[in-house]
PDB file of N, CA and C in Angstrom:
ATOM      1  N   UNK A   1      12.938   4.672  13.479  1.00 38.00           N
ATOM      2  CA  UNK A   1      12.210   3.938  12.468  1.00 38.00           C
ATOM      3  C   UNK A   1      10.867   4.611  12.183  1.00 38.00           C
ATOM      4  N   UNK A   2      10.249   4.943  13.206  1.00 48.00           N
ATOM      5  CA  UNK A   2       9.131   5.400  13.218  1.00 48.00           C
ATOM      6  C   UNK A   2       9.130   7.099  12.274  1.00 48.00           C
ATOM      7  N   UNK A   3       9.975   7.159  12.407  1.00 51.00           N
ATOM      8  CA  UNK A   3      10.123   8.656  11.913  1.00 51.00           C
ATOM      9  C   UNK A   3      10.544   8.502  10.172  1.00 51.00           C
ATOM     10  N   UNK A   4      11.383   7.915  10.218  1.00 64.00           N
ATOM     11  CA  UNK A   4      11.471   7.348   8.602  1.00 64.00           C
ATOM     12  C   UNK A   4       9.687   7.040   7.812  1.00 64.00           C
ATOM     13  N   UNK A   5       9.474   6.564   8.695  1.00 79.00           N
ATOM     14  CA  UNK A   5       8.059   6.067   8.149  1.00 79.00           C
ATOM     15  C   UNK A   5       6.952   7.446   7.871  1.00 79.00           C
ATOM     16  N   UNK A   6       6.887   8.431   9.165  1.00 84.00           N
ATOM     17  CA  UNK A   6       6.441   8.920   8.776  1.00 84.00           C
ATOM     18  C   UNK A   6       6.916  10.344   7.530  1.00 84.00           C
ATOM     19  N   UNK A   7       8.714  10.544   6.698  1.00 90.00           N
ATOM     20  CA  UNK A   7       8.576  10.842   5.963  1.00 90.00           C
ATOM     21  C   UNK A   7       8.777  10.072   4.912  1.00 90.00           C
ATOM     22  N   UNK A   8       8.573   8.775   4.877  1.00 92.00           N
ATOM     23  CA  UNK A   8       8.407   8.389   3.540  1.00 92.00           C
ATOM     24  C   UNK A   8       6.839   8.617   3.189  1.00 92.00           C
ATOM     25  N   UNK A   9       5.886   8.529   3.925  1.00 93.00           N
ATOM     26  CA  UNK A   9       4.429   8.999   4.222  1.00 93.00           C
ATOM     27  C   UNK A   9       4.249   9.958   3.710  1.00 93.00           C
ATOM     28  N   UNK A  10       5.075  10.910   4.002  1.00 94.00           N
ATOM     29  CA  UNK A  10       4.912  12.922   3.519  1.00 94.00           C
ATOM     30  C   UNK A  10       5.547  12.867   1.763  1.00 94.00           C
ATOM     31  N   UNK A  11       6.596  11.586   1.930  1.00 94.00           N
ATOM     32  CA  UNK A  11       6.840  11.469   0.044  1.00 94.00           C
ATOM     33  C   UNK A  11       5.485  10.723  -0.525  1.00 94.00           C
ATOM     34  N   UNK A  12       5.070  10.156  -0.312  1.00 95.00           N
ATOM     35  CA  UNK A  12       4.371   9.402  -1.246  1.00 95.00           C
ATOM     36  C   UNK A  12       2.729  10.189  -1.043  1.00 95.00           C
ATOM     37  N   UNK A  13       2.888  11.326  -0.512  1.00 96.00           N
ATOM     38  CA  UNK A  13       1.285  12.258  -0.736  1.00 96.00           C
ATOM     39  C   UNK A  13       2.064  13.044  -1.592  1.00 96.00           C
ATOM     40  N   UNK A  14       3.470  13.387  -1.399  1.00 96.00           N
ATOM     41  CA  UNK A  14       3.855  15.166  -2.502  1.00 96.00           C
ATOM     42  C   UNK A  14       3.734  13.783  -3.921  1.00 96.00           C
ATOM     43  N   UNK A  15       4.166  13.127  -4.033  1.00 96.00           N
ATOM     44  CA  UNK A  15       4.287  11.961  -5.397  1.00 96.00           C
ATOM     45  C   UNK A  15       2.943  11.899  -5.867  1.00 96.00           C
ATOM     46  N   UNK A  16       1.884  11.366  -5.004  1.00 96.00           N
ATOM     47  CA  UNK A  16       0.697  11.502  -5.506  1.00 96.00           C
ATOM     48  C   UNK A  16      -0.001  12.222  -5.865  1.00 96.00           C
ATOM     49  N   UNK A  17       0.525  13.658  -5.387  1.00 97.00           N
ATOM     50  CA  UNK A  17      -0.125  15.184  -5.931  1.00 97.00           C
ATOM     51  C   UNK A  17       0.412  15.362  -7.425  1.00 97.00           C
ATOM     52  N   UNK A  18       1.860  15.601  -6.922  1.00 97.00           N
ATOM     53  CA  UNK A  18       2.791  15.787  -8.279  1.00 97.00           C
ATOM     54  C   UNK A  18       3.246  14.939  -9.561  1.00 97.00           C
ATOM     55  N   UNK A  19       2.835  13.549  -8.978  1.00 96.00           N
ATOM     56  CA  UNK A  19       3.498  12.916 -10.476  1.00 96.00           C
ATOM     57  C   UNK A  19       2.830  11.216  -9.882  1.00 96.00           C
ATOM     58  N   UNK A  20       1.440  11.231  -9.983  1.00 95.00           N
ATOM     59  CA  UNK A  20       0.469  10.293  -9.374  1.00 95.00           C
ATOM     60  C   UNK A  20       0.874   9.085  -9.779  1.00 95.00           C
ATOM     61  N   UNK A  21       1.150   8.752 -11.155  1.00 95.00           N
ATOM     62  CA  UNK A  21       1.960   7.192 -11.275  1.00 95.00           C
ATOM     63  C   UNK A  21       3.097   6.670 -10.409  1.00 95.00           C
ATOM     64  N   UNK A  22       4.230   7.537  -9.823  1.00 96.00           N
ATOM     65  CA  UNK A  22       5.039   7.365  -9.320  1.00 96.00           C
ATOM     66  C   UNK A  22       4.706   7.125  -7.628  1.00 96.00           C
ATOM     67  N   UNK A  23       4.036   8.448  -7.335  1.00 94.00           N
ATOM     68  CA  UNK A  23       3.181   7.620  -6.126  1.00 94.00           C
ATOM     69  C   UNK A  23       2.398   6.730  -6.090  1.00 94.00           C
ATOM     70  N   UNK A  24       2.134   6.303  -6.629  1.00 94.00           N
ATOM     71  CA  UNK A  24       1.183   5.116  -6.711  1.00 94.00           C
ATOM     72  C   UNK A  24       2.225   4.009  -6.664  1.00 94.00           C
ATOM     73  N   UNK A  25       3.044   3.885  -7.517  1.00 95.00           N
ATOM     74  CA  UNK A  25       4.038   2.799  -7.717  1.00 95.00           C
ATOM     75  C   UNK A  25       4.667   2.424  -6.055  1.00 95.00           C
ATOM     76  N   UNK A  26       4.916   3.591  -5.360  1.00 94.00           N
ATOM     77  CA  UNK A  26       5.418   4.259  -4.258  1.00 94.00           C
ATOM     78  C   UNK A  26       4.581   3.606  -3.535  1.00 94.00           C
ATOM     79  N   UNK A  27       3.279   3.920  -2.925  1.00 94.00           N
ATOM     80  CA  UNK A  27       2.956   3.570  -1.810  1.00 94.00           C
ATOM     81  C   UNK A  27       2.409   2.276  -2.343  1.00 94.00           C
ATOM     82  N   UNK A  28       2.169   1.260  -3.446  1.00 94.00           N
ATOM     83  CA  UNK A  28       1.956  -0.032  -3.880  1.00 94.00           C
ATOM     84  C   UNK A  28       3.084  -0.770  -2.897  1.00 94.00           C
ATOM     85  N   UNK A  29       4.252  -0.291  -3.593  1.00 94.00           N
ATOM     86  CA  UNK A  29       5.407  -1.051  -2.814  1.00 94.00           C
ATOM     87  C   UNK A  29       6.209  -0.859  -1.778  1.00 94.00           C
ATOM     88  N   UNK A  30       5.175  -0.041  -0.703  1.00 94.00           N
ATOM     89  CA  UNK A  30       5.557   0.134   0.588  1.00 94.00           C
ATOM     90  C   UNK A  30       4.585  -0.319   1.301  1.00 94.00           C
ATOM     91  N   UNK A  31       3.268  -0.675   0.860  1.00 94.00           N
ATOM     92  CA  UNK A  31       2.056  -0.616   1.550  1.00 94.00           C
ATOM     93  C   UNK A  31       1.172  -2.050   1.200  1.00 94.00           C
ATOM     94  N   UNK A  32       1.758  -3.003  -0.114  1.00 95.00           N
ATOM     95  CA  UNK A  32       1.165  -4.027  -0.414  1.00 95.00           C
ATOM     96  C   UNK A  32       1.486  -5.274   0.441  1.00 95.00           C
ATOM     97  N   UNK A  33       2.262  -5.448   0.910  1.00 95.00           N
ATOM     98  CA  UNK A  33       2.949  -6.793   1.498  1.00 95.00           C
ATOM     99  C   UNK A  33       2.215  -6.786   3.058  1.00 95.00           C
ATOM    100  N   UNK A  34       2.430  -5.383   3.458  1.00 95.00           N
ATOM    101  CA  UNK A  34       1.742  -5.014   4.759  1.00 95.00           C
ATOM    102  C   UNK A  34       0.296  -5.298   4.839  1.00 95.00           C
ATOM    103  N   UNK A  35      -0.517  -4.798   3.704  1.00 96.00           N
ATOM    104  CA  UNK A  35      -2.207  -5.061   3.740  1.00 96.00           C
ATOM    105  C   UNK A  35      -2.302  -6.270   3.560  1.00 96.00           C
ATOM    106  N   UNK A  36      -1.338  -6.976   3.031  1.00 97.00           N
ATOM    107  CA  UNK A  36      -1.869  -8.898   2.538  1.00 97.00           C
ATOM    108  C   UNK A  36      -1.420  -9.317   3.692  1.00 97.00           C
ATOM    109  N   UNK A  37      -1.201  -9.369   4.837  1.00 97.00           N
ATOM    110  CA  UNK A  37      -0.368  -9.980   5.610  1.00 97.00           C
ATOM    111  C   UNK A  37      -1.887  -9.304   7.510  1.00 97.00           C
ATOM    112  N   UNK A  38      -1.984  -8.343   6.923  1.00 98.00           N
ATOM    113  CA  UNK A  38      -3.085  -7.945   7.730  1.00 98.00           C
ATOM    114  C   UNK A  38      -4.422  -8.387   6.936  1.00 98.00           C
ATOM    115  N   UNK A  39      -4.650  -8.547   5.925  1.00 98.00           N
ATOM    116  CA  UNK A  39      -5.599  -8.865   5.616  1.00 98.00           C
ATOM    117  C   UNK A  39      -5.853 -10.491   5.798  1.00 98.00           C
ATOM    118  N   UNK A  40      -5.029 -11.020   5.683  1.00 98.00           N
ATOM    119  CA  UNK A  40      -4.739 -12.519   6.031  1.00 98.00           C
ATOM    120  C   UNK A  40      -5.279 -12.685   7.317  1.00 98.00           C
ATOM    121  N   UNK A  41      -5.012 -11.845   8.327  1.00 98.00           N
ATOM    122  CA  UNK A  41      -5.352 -12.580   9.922  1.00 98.00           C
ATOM    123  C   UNK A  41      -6.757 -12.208   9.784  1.00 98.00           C
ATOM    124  N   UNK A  42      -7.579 -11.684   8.911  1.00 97.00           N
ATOM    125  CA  UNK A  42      -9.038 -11.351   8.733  1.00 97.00           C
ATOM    126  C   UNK A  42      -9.779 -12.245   8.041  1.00 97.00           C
ATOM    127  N   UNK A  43      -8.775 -12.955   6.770  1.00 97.00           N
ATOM    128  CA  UNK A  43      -9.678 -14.106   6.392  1.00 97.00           C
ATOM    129  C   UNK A  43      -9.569 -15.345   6.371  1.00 97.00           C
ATOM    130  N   UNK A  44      -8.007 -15.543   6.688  1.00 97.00           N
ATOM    131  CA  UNK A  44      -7.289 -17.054   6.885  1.00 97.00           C
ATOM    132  C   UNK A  44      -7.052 -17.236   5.670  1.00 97.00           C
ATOM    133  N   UNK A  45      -6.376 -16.779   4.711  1.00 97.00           N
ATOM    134  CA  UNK A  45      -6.289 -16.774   3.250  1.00 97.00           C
ATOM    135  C   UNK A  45      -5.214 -15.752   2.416  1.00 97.00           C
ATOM    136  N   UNK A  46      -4.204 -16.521   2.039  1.00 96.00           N
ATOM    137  CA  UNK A  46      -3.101 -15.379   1.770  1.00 96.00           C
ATOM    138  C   UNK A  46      -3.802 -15.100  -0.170  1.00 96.00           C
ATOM    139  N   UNK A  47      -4.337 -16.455  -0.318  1.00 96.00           N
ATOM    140  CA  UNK A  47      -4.639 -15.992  -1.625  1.00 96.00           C
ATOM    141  C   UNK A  47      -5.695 -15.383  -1.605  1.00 96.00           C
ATOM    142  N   UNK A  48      -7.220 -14.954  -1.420  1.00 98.00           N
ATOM    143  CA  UNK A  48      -7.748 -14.033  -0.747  1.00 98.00           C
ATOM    144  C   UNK A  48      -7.566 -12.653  -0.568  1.00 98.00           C
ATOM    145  N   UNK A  49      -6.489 -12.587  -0.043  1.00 97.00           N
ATOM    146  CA  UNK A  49      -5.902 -11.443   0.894  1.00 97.00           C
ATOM    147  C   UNK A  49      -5.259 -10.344  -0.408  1.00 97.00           C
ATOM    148  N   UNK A  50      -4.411 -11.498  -0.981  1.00 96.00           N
ATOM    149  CA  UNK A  50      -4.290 -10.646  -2.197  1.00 96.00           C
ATOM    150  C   UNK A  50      -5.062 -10.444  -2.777  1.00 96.00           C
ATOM    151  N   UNK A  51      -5.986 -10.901  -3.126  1.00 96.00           N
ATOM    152  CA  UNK A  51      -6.863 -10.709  -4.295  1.00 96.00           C
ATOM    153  C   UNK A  51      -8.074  -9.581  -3.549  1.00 96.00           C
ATOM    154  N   UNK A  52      -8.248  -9.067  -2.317  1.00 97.00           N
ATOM    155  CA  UNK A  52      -8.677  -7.959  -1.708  1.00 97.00           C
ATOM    156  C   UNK A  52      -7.633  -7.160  -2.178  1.00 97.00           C
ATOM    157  N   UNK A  53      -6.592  -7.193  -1.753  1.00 96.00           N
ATOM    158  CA  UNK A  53      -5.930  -5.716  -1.629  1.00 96.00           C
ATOM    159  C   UNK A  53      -5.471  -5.218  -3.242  1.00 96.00           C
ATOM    160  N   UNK A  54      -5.561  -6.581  -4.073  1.00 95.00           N
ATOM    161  CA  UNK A  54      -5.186  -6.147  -6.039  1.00 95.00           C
ATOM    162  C   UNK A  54      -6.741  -5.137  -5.827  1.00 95.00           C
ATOM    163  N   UNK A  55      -7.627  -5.330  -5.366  1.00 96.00           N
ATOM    164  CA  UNK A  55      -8.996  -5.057  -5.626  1.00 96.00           C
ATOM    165  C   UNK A  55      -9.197  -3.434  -4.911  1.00 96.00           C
ATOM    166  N   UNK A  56      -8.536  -3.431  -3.753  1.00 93.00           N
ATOM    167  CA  UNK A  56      -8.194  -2.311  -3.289  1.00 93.00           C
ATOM    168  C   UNK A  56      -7.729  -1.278  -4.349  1.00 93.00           C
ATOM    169  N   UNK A  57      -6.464  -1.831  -4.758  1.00 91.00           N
ATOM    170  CA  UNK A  57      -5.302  -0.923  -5.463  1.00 91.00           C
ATOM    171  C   UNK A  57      -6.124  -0.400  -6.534  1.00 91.00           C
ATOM    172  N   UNK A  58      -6.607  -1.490  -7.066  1.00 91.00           N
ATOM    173  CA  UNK A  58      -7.179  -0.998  -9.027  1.00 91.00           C
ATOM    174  C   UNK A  58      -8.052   0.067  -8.358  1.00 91.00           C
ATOM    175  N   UNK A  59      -9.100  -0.559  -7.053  1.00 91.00           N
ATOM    176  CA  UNK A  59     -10.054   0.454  -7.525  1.00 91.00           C
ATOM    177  C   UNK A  59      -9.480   2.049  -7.083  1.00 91.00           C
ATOM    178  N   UNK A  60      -8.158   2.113  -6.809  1.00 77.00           N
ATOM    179  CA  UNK A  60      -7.486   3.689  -5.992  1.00 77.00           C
ATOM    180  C   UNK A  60      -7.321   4.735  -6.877  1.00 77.00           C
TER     181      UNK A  60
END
């Protein structure tokens, strides 16, 4: 598992070099559910949590 992870990791930097919308789309929807869910045990707030990590994303 761990190894999957780290090349979907090595796809979504060549994506972001080469064709940046697609990585982006890419690590949004590998990486969003995970930051709201960690960001949650930081503020006690799932609505919050999203609204950090939308805040994250735009500003990327």
């Amino acid at each position: 598992m761990k190894r999957y992870g780290a090349d979907r990791d090595k796809e979504i930097q060549r994506l972001l070099q080469e064709m940046p919308e697609e990585g982006f789309r890419l690590l949004f929807d590998v990486y969003h559910m995970q930051l709201c869910v960690y960001v949650v045990q930081l503020t006690d707030s799932f609505q919050l949590a999203e609204d950090i990590v939308q805040d994250f994303f735009v500003a990327f």
